XYZ file of C-alpha atoms in Angstrom:
687
model
C 44.742 65.863 -202.306
C 40.996 65.701 -201.992
C 38.960 68.804 -201.220
C 38.119 67.379 -197.815
C 41.809 67.226 -196.913
C 41.834 71.037 -196.995
C 38.788 71.123 -194.742
C 40.372 68.720 -192.249
C 43.554 70.813 -192.173
C 41.669 74.065 -191.621
C 39.559 72.671 -188.799
C 42.488 71.090 -186.977
C 44.729 74.116 -187.485
C 42.106 76.317 -185.855
C 42.874 74.456 -182.608
C 46.607 75.143 -182.731
C 48.016 76.707 -179.584
C 51.407 77.570 -178.149
C 52.038 75.012 -175.421
C 54.647 77.298 -173.845
C 52.059 79.915 -172.868
C 48.650 78.273 -173.353
C 46.623 75.251 -172.354
C 44.915 73.362 -175.195
C 41.416 74.542 -176.135
C 38.667 72.282 -174.830
C 36.890 72.223 -178.181
C 36.671 73.810 -181.626
C 33.244 75.408 -182.136
C 31.907 75.250 -185.710
C 28.716 77.277 -186.078
C 26.635 76.927 -189.253
C 23.498 79.031 -188.974
C 22.279 78.190 -192.503
C 23.152 74.472 -192.226
C 25.216 74.541 -195.422
C 27.547 71.769 -194.297
C 25.038 69.479 -192.609
C 24.288 67.232 -195.606
C 27.952 66.287 -195.812
C 28.374 65.461 -192.123
C 28.409 61.642 -192.621
C 31.393 61.988 -194.951
C 33.166 64.649 -192.903
C 32.857 62.505 -189.779
C 34.618 59.636 -191.542
C 37.635 61.904 -192.028
C 37.392 63.595 -188.618
C 36.865 61.022 -185.858
C 36.965 63.843 -183.307
C 33.909 65.571 -184.858
C 30.637 65.740 -182.882
C 27.319 67.163 -184.066
C 24.503 68.881 -182.175
C 21.165 67.224 -182.856
C 18.887 64.392 -181.843
C 20.376 61.577 -179.787
C 22.099 59.271 -182.310
C 25.325 58.170 -180.592
C 26.321 55.784 -183.382
C 26.509 58.869 -185.644
C 28.325 60.948 -182.983
C 25.287 63.231 -182.823
C 23.362 64.257 -179.724
C 21.965 67.057 -177.533
C 24.031 69.580 -175.625
C 24.331 67.640 -172.363
C 25.490 64.507 -174.168
C 28.006 66.537 -176.170
C 29.437 68.035 -172.972
C 29.819 64.536 -171.528
C 31.518 63.276 -174.707
C 33.979 66.158 -174.629
C 34.691 65.448 -170.963
C 35.057 61.712 -171.659
C 32.408 60.724 -169.134
C 29.921 58.874 -171.373
C 29.569 55.295 -170.129
C 29.342 52.374 -172.530
C 30.892 54.211 -175.468
C 32.124 51.842 -178.186
C 35.582 52.373 -179.745
C 33.887 53.598 -182.923
C 31.920 56.235 -180.974
C 34.674 57.409 -178.615
C 36.850 60.388 -179.432
C 40.580 60.026 -180.182
C 42.577 60.685 -177.039
C 45.158 62.853 -178.815
C 42.732 65.118 -180.706
C 40.878 68.280 -179.683
C 37.123 67.699 -180.199
C 35.355 69.624 -182.953
C 31.723 70.531 -182.268
C 29.498 71.188 -185.301
C 26.453 73.316 -184.448
C 23.929 73.343 -187.320
C 21.357 76.140 -187.201
C 23.386 77.978 -184.537
C 25.162 81.296 -184.970
C 27.989 82.690 -182.932
C 25.706 85.389 -181.512
C 23.354 82.672 -180.223
C 26.091 81.517 -177.861
C 27.407 84.996 -177.129
C 24.083 86.199 -175.705
C 24.067 83.828 -172.747
C 21.114 85.523 -171.043
C 19.024 84.966 -174.179
C 20.472 81.587 -175.087
C 17.925 78.811 -175.578
C 17.731 76.101 -172.946
C 18.941 73.566 -175.520
C 22.157 75.548 -176.069
C 22.853 76.834 -172.561
C 25.085 73.864 -171.540
C 27.386 74.678 -174.483
C 27.629 78.432 -173.953
C 30.582 78.234 -171.554
C 32.668 76.385 -174.149
C 33.240 79.656 -175.997
C 35.516 80.654 -173.106
C 37.403 77.363 -172.939
C 37.471 76.608 -176.646
C 38.138 78.318 -179.952
C 36.112 79.067 -183.081
C 36.376 77.945 -186.674
C 35.228 81.181 -188.235
C 35.673 83.013 -191.528
C 36.978 86.165 -189.887
C 37.560 87.780 -186.517
C 34.005 89.133 -186.561
C 32.779 85.550 -186.235
C 31.163 85.085 -189.626
C 30.510 81.432 -190.457
C 32.460 79.699 -193.167
C 30.063 79.209 -196.076
C 30.820 76.435 -198.539
C 31.445 78.971 -201.290
C 33.838 81.107 -199.247
C 35.743 78.031 -198.113
C 36.297 76.818 -201.676
C 37.413 80.186 -203.035
C 39.295 81.829 -200.155
C 43.097 82.064 -200.731
C 43.654 81.417 -197.011
C 42.415 77.843 -197.490
C 44.615 77.121 -200.484
C 41.999 75.658 -202.830
C 41.117 78.931 -204.600
C 38.428 77.345 -206.783
C 36.706 79.598 -209.284
C 33.015 78.933 -208.597
C 30.340 80.890 -210.450
C 28.370 83.190 -208.127
C 24.926 82.785 -209.701
C 22.145 81.292 -207.591
C 21.858 78.016 -209.517
C 25.559 77.236 -209.171
C 25.587 78.109 -205.476
C 22.574 75.838 -204.925
C 24.219 73.033 -206.891
C 27.284 73.464 -204.694
C 25.273 72.484 -201.619
C 23.493 69.613 -203.383
C 26.690 67.908 -204.532
C 28.803 68.853 -201.484
C 29.324 65.227 -200.316
C 30.702 64.286 -203.733
C 32.673 67.501 -204.125
C 34.483 67.007 -200.824
C 35.929 63.686 -201.987
C 36.868 64.987 -205.427
C 40.517 65.481 -206.293
C 41.290 69.174 -205.824
C 43.540 69.344 -208.869
C 40.645 68.236 -211.101
C 38.657 71.314 -210.025
C 41.380 73.939 -210.065
C 42.318 76.164 -212.971
C 38.833 76.398 -214.514
C 35.517 78.076 -213.850
C 33.013 75.751 -212.192
C 29.449 76.135 -213.449
C 26.266 74.294 -212.509
C 26.867 71.539 -215.069
C 30.394 70.907 -213.756
C 29.109 70.445 -210.229
C 26.245 68.126 -211.138
C 28.719 65.997 -213.085
C 30.399 65.254 -209.737
C 27.277 63.654 -208.276
C 28.136 59.989 -207.998
C 30.417 60.340 -210.978
C 33.778 59.095 -209.682
C 33.779 55.282 -209.675
C 37.159 55.004 -207.961
C 36.162 57.246 -205.071
C 32.873 55.388 -204.701
C 34.554 51.982 -204.771
C 37.040 52.944 -202.059
C 34.301 54.450 -199.885
C 32.293 51.222 -200.154
C 35.286 48.935 -199.536
C 36.142 50.951 -196.427
C 32.656 50.755 -194.848
C 30.524 48.406 -196.960
C 27.513 48.090 -194.671
C 27.317 51.757 -193.677
C 27.791 53.012 -197.237
C 25.192 50.625 -198.655
C 22.678 51.690 -196.021
C 23.389 55.371 -196.680
C 23.221 55.119 -200.477
C 20.144 52.932 -200.529
C 18.189 55.862 -199.098
C 18.448 57.375 -202.573
C 19.051 55.925 -206.005
C 22.791 56.238 -205.504
C 23.232 52.569 -204.585
C 21.763 51.387 -207.878
C 23.869 53.941 -209.715
C 27.003 52.717 -207.923
C 26.293 49.074 -208.763
C 25.891 49.851 -212.446
C 28.892 52.159 -212.407
C 31.090 49.445 -210.823
C 30.016 46.851 -213.388
C 31.046 49.190 -216.193
C 34.324 50.322 -214.627
C 35.544 47.194 -212.836
C 33.329 44.294 -213.977
C 32.056 43.941 -210.406
C 28.495 44.106 -209.064
C 28.684 45.236 -205.418
C 25.168 43.924 -204.796
C 26.348 40.352 -205.343
C 30.091 40.520 -204.678
C 31.893 39.443 -201.510
C 34.256 42.068 -200.143
C 36.838 39.355 -199.449
C 36.981 38.553 -203.177
C 37.634 42.194 -204.132
C 40.437 42.988 -201.708
C 42.986 40.817 -203.586
C 42.092 42.729 -206.760
C 43.007 45.984 -205.027
C 46.371 44.620 -203.858
C 47.177 43.047 -207.240
C 46.461 46.433 -208.891
C 45.992 44.973 -212.363
C 43.899 46.481 -215.169
C 41.291 48.984 -213.914
C 42.306 48.235 -210.314
C 45.680 49.929 -210.804
C 43.975 53.326 -210.757
C 42.059 52.273 -207.641
C 45.319 51.356 -205.897
C 46.913 54.665 -206.891
C 43.979 56.607 -205.464
C 44.039 54.454 -202.332
C 47.742 55.235 -201.902
C 46.902 58.941 -201.891
C 43.980 58.655 -199.487
C 44.828 55.623 -197.333
C 44.943 57.668 -194.129
C 41.188 58.125 -194.478
C 40.452 54.422 -195.078
C 41.469 52.829 -191.783
C 38.827 50.071 -191.925
C 39.956 49.053 -195.400
C 43.567 48.846 -194.222
C 42.540 46.481 -191.407
C 40.695 44.292 -193.902
C 43.699 44.184 -196.241
C 45.807 42.508 -193.542
C 43.907 39.299 -194.364
C 45.069 39.335 -197.990
C 48.196 37.364 -198.864
C 50.022 37.421 -202.212
C 48.674 34.719 -204.511
C 51.792 34.533 -206.696
C 55.530 34.693 -206.145
C 55.710 37.620 -208.566
C 53.187 39.699 -206.631
C 54.463 43.066 -205.452
C 54.883 42.717 -201.640
C 54.814 46.491 -201.153
C 51.055 46.477 -201.734
C 50.297 43.899 -199.038
C 50.155 44.991 -195.389
C 50.438 41.291 -194.542
C 53.936 41.231 -196.059
C 54.918 44.423 -194.283
C 53.686 43.080 -190.950
C 55.570 39.815 -191.480
C 58.793 41.748 -192.113
C 58.155 43.962 -189.086
C 57.803 40.932 -186.819
C 60.929 39.349 -188.237
C 62.920 42.569 -187.773
C 61.621 43.018 -184.226
C 62.745 39.512 -183.321
C 66.161 40.030 -184.895
C 66.806 43.307 -183.069
C 65.574 41.860 -179.788
C 68.036 38.984 -180.123
C 70.806 41.328 -181.248
C 70.780 43.054 -177.862
C 72.740 40.123 -176.405
C 75.523 40.206 -179.025
C 78.918 41.859 -178.929
C 79.139 45.443 -180.180
C 81.031 44.479 -183.358
C 78.346 41.937 -184.226
C 75.619 44.497 -183.542
C 77.220 47.002 -185.921
C 77.593 44.437 -188.703
C 74.009 43.248 -188.416
C 72.567 46.751 -188.208
C 74.301 47.742 -191.433
C 72.993 44.725 -193.348
C 69.515 44.970 -191.847
C 69.274 48.619 -192.783
C 70.014 47.816 -196.415
C 67.548 44.935 -196.371
C 64.662 46.980 -194.964
C 65.402 50.344 -196.605
C 62.820 49.771 -199.346
C 60.053 49.263 -196.784
C 60.506 52.819 -195.551
C 59.233 53.906 -198.968
C 56.163 51.664 -198.853
C 52.725 53.101 -198.224
C 52.538 51.412 -194.827
C 55.536 53.267 -193.415
C 53.858 56.615 -194.057
C 50.832 55.348 -192.131
C 52.933 54.479 -189.071
C 52.725 50.728 -189.691
C 56.480 50.124 -190.051
C 57.899 51.425 -186.751
C 60.796 48.949 -186.595
C 61.938 49.782 -190.130
C 61.775 53.493 -189.318
C 63.720 53.059 -186.073
C 66.387 51.037 -187.859
C 67.564 53.916 -190.050
C 68.772 56.368 -187.338
C 70.019 53.418 -185.273
C 72.185 52.241 -188.167
C 73.501 55.770 -188.762
C 74.368 56.107 -185.081
C 76.137 52.757 -185.195
C 78.471 54.071 -187.885
C 79.102 57.427 -186.208
C 80.033 55.802 -182.903
C 82.633 53.405 -184.353
C 85.344 55.820 -183.221
C 85.063 58.221 -180.269
C 85.564 61.895 -181.018
C 89.155 62.868 -180.295
C 91.520 65.716 -181.110
C 94.774 67.154 -179.753
C 93.119 70.287 -178.376
C 89.752 71.684 -177.418
C 89.447 73.864 -180.521
C 89.869 70.877 -182.831
C 87.497 68.720 -180.834
C 84.860 71.449 -180.738
C 85.235 72.055 -184.479
C 84.582 68.384 -185.295
C 81.601 68.360 -182.969
C 80.071 71.485 -184.495
C 80.517 70.267 -188.050
C 79.028 66.792 -187.820
C 79.435 64.886 -184.583
C 76.464 66.638 -182.906
C 74.339 64.427 -185.164
C 75.259 61.426 -183.004
C 73.424 62.901 -180.020
C 70.461 63.804 -182.193
C 70.277 60.299 -183.669
C 70.167 58.758 -180.200
C 67.179 60.945 -179.361
C 65.516 60.089 -182.679
C 65.848 56.364 -182.013
C 64.201 56.656 -178.613
C 61.466 58.936 -179.932
C 60.587 56.393 -182.649
C 60.108 53.579 -180.138
C 56.313 53.393 -180.187
C 55.660 50.941 -177.332
C 57.347 49.590 -174.218
C 58.840 46.576 -176.024
C 60.469 48.815 -178.616
C 61.679 51.184 -175.917
C 63.432 48.350 -174.096
C 65.183 47.148 -177.250
C 66.097 50.685 -178.339
C 67.479 51.544 -174.887
C 69.509 48.335 -174.738
C 71.048 48.844 -178.188
C 71.771 52.512 -177.505
C 73.279 51.441 -174.193
C 75.835 49.377 -176.104
C 76.477 51.832 -178.943
C 75.836 55.373 -177.726
C 76.492 55.434 -173.977
C 80.114 54.102 -174.135
C 80.837 56.552 -176.964
C 79.397 59.428 -174.923
C 81.520 58.447 -171.935
C 84.708 58.247 -174.014
C 84.092 61.617 -175.703
C 83.367 63.297 -172.371
C 86.412 61.866 -170.631
C 88.662 63.062 -173.460
C 87.125 66.539 -173.376
C 87.576 66.719 -169.593
C 91.217 65.623 -170.000
C 91.797 68.497 -172.427
C 90.067 70.974 -170.104
C 92.222 69.826 -167.201
C 95.413 70.406 -169.216
C 94.405 73.430 -171.303
C 91.724 75.158 -169.238
C 88.063 75.667 -169.989
C 87.618 77.654 -173.229
C 84.628 79.705 -172.032
C 85.862 81.543 -168.975
C 85.035 85.236 -168.774
C 84.744 85.283 -172.563
C 81.207 83.997 -172.169
C 80.220 87.540 -171.228
C 79.902 89.334 -174.540
C 79.619 93.136 -174.421
C 76.052 94.205 -173.773
C 76.218 96.124 -177.057
C 76.003 92.795 -178.890
C 72.376 92.606 -177.735
C 71.429 96.159 -178.669
C 70.699 95.832 -182.383
C 67.728 97.845 -183.587
C 64.371 96.106 -183.105
C 65.848 92.900 -181.690
C 64.320 90.407 -179.272
C 66.727 88.490 -177.060
C 64.947 85.115 -176.923
C 65.993 82.737 -174.140
C 65.361 78.990 -174.405
C 66.385 77.030 -171.314
C 68.436 73.927 -172.185
C 68.706 74.348 -175.974
C 71.463 71.829 -176.698
C 73.446 72.138 -179.947
C 71.599 69.322 -181.713
C 68.315 70.916 -180.627
C 69.545 74.179 -182.108
C 69.930 72.443 -185.468
C 66.423 70.980 -185.167
C 65.137 74.470 -184.417
C 66.944 75.753 -187.527
C 65.094 73.167 -189.621
C 61.710 74.110 -188.161
C 62.405 77.811 -188.713
C 63.240 77.126 -192.358
C 59.931 75.269 -192.716
C 58.240 78.414 -191.373
C 59.943 80.378 -194.173
C 62.278 82.194 -191.804
C 65.981 82.843 -192.218
C 68.242 81.677 -189.400
C 71.982 81.502 -188.850
C 73.677 79.458 -186.124
C 76.924 79.867 -184.253
C 78.156 78.398 -180.985
C 79.213 79.775 -177.618
C 80.569 78.161 -174.460
C 78.318 77.947 -171.454
C 79.346 79.564 -168.177
C 80.506 77.020 -165.579
C 79.018 75.167 -163.951
C 76.503 74.484 -166.723
C 73.530 75.089 -164.450
C 70.673 77.523 -165.058
C 71.493 79.393 -161.838
C 74.924 80.329 -163.188
C 74.701 80.138 -166.966
C 71.417 81.939 -167.638
C 72.686 85.106 -165.976
C 75.726 85.050 -168.275
C 73.642 85.434 -171.447
C 71.461 88.275 -170.175
C 72.076 91.952 -170.945
C 72.736 92.458 -167.222
C 75.724 90.087 -167.031
C 78.359 92.879 -166.723
C 76.576 94.035 -163.562
C 76.928 90.696 -161.775
C 79.486 89.037 -159.538
C 79.726 86.031 -157.230
C 80.360 85.834 -153.508
C 83.064 83.546 -152.201
C 80.698 82.023 -149.646
C 78.194 80.972 -152.280
C 75.957 77.981 -151.686
C 73.631 77.976 -154.709
C 75.684 79.117 -157.751
C 73.457 82.214 -158.117
C 75.340 85.494 -158.772
C 74.568 88.865 -157.179
C 74.456 92.416 -158.471
C 77.763 94.155 -157.801
C 75.967 97.324 -156.792
C 73.970 96.532 -153.662
C 74.458 92.776 -153.495
C 70.909 91.830 -154.503
C 70.576 88.213 -155.607
C 69.969 87.652 -159.329
C 66.307 86.719 -158.835
C 63.428 86.997 -161.278
C 62.240 90.148 -159.540
C 65.586 91.930 -159.686
C 66.207 90.699 -163.230
C 62.972 92.259 -164.477
C 63.699 95.433 -162.526
C 67.211 95.636 -163.997
C 65.946 95.129 -167.531
C 63.417 97.903 -167.097
C 66.078 100.286 -165.793
C 68.268 99.428 -168.788
C 65.445 100.138 -171.236
C 64.504 96.551 -172.054
C 60.973 95.251 -172.389
C 60.207 91.975 -170.589
C 57.562 90.166 -172.669
C 55.426 87.443 -171.106
C 52.677 85.217 -172.503
C 51.520 86.422 -175.934
C 52.773 89.962 -175.428
C 54.733 91.118 -178.485
C 55.710 94.465 -176.991
C 56.627 97.577 -178.940
C 59.238 96.899 -181.660
C 59.889 100.597 -182.150
C 61.400 100.725 -178.646
C 64.229 98.586 -179.948
C 64.920 95.730 -177.527
C 63.096 93.085 -175.519
C 63.668 89.893 -173.535
C 61.509 86.772 -174.029
C 61.638 83.358 -172.327
C 60.044 80.374 -174.057
C 60.591 76.641 -174.547
C 61.797 75.163 -171.263
C 63.565 72.052 -172.546
C 65.498 71.796 -169.290
C 62.404 71.432 -167.150
C 61.027 68.948 -169.679
C 64.198 66.857 -169.352
C 64.110 66.810 -165.564
C 60.433 65.792 -165.620
C 60.447 63.273 -168.469
C 63.944 61.786 -168.036
C 64.241 58.715 -170.310
C 61.129 59.661 -172.305
C 62.346 63.210 -173.024
C 62.983 62.478 -176.757
C 59.259 62.011 -177.395
C 58.425 65.566 -176.277
C 61.225 67.646 -177.789
C 59.696 68.435 -181.184
C 56.452 69.637 -179.633
C 58.374 72.023 -177.390
C 60.446 73.341 -180.295
C 57.324 73.958 -182.375
C 56.089 76.155 -179.545
C 59.345 78.121 -179.770
C 58.884 78.593 -183.517
C 55.303 79.804 -183.056
C 56.454 82.412 -180.529
C 59.251 83.582 -182.836
C 56.836 83.854 -185.762
C 54.435 85.945 -183.669
C 57.244 88.352 -182.692
C 58.446 88.809 -186.274
C 54.875 89.243 -187.501
C 54.410 91.947 -184.858
C 57.190 93.976 -186.465
C 60.429 92.964 -184.738
C 63.315 92.855 -187.215
C 65.328 90.073 -185.572
C 65.042 87.431 -182.886
C 68.339 86.529 -181.214
C 68.026 83.067 -179.640
C 70.329 82.267 -176.706
C 70.486 79.515 -174.113
C 72.230 78.772 -170.850
C 73.490 75.189 -171.185
C 73.069 71.832 -172.860
C 72.648 68.493 -171.117
C 73.472 64.811 -171.019
C 70.871 62.203 -171.878
C 71.368 58.469 -171.732
C 68.993 55.604 -172.596
C 70.047 54.007 -169.321
C 70.525 55.655 -165.931
C 73.710 57.693 -165.783
C 76.390 56.035 -163.620
C 77.233 57.236 -160.131
C 80.521 58.799 -159.042
C 81.489 58.762 -155.383
C 81.676 62.068 -153.533
C 80.362 61.885 -150.012
C 77.979 64.619 -148.974
C 79.882 65.513 -145.781
C 82.878 66.589 -147.925
C 80.885 69.264 -149.745
C 79.347 72.667 -149.079
C 77.103 72.213 -152.088
C 76.490 69.112 -154.168
C 74.400 68.842 -157.319
C 74.205 65.786 -159.587
C 77.030 66.941 -161.906
C 79.118 69.312 -159.768
C 79.945 70.291 -156.194
C 81.850 72.726 -153.974
C 84.184 71.135 -151.429
C 84.309 72.172 -147.795
C 87.286 74.146 -146.578
C 90.534 72.605 -147.787
C 88.862 69.445 -149.074
C 90.681 67.604 -151.837
C 89.486 65.605 -154.811
C 91.123 63.973 -157.815
C 88.178 64.952 -159.988
C 88.414 67.814 -162.475
C 88.059 71.233 -160.826
C 87.087 74.434 -162.643
C 86.571 78.022 -161.470
C 83.040 79.283 -160.930
C 82.198 81.723 -163.687
C 81.116 84.501 -161.313
C 84.041 84.160 -158.888
C 87.131 82.215 -160.036
C 88.229 81.843 -156.415
C 85.397 79.331 -155.970
C 86.560 75.971 -157.268
C 83.876 73.644 -158.608
C 84.430 69.878 -158.637
C 83.066 68.221 -161.783
C 81.699 64.684 -161.961
C 83.966 62.473 -164.095
C 82.761 61.420 -167.551
C 78.981 61.226 -167.731
C 78.550 60.195 -164.100
C 76.470 61.824 -161.383
C 77.257 62.512 -157.752
C 73.585 61.737 -157.081
C 72.369 58.659 -158.944
C 69.019 57.937 -160.545
C 68.684 60.211 -163.575
C 68.744 59.640 -167.330
C 68.972 63.401 -167.879
C 71.020 66.037 -166.118
C 73.558 68.822 -166.553
C 75.953 71.027 -164.628
C 79.187 69.280 -165.558
C 81.844 69.541 -168.247
C 81.075 67.905 -171.574
C 80.609 69.097 -175.129
C 76.917 68.264 -174.858
C 76.503 70.465 -171.766
C 78.890 73.284 -172.599
C 78.964 73.988 -176.360
C 75.634 75.682 -176.967
C 73.906 77.163 -180.028
C 73.067 80.785 -180.673
C 70.682 81.677 -183.511
C 69.794 84.895 -185.288
C 66.361 84.733 -186.920
C 64.614 87.105 -189.310
C 62.023 87.053 -192.053
C 63.366 85.943 -195.408
C 62.458 89.275 -196.970
C 64.572 91.267 -194.528
């Protein structure tokens, strides 16, 4: 990694927010009263396309006065070129040279030039050294353990001055070359224009801009001489088009250039575009180094998969297996890591799913079927979501949905029908057993953490994210209360569940409190928790761990599914990361354990779920996946008792069908995906 990679990470991480309880900050404010970073802004802006700078009006350099900056942040600047516009998916970073945090804080004394920016401190966030608002100096950034560089830089005045003079070169230096030794003045000056590989890549990426910038000093002449010595090339007389094949061939001194490019390619987007014009000159050339070859294979694979949609399922499976072997190597190429091989990346989970769906999940009884599903078969559902999430444009989405429609949807229907057959003959395995004793939730310093719609495969994803956050988590399963709707099933996993019952004349599947008959509403739930000694924590509130128990709600996957429908897979990971952030904050606040529970899972299909006939006039209550019949109404569909009053019989939609058509996502019925839910216990690794 280069030193600047650490800077990019720190700046972007300062804008992190929990999407479950926050809106994104409007901007990251970077104050630099002593202008230590200003000389390196041209380089930093190349690595941070979302970076803006306060200064004179120079839009081509993403620099301008306060009013212009406000308009750029708001996206209202007319005539902005693609190079000048900000990335749509990034939070803007605003560099303020010569400005301190207190300059913006004192609004009544704020200069007229800064006044338009003052309000951003309330809508944005700061990149600051500490909570007191001290600016990050270059020296503190390089040495602070929080950053990760931990460079040992001499503190004398000459070395600190040299640090600022060579900052542009230092930022693009390899971090490992600077670590593990004391950096003195001579070490820093040796960096000035001293890395021919870094200089060559910078010039190849933006030849005109770099030449113009370096010609303002003697650096251009130095670079030309340096390149002649290192590569036998004079940039002053060479054509870029003649050098790009040398980079791709990676022979002689250009091998080291290619290796460095491989490590830093994400920061050389213009060079990557130029390399698309380079084709291998020999049959023995390594295709992995040519984006032209990768693009050719991507187009060929896209055409093959598009045609495959019209084949029989057996043919699809055979071709997917062979294609996956053929294109596996490309997933290891540089271009895949840069997002330039989407079809090759999509092919891997699609091929795995193809194998897992060859045979529907069976079993002689529910226990056996559930055991198989818990051990491995849940991966099939997760793979289907992965495939759809990897589809990066509408054409890919259509192909992915069509192939999943032939491989995954019939498998899902067969598995669900078999499970419903077993439930009809053996009874639903959850029943009243869903209500665990309230004592199970009363461990010392434990948060009961509710995530709406955390399906089993999502529970495993959450486990993986928790491990990445250096947390310990264990997972077990529990059966959802029926019907698998939030109105019924959420109440069953709360500490108040033993206090609830259901009325026979129910028309919304919501239980009531046995004592007094109050409906299980948000108001009465919070009141009941308080009376039972539980803290109800909202927003960022981490409560008081010493009081022993608390309830938290975060990560509404169910609402996300109802809103996003077919595109749900693209938003799941973001939601789960918000859950992890909330769990981390609770454990950091002193809670010993976080006990994650959920109400139900769900069905998702790449195509609209089929419709089952059940006329509305026959029902007292009808939802997409379940209904209550009127009076003595009869139905051949599976019927199960309502969890809160077994005398109420609930009619379940057959297979994966809906009584109300039109959705790709829904729940409330009987299937492994809806009913077998995860339960996680999370703690710090050192506890």
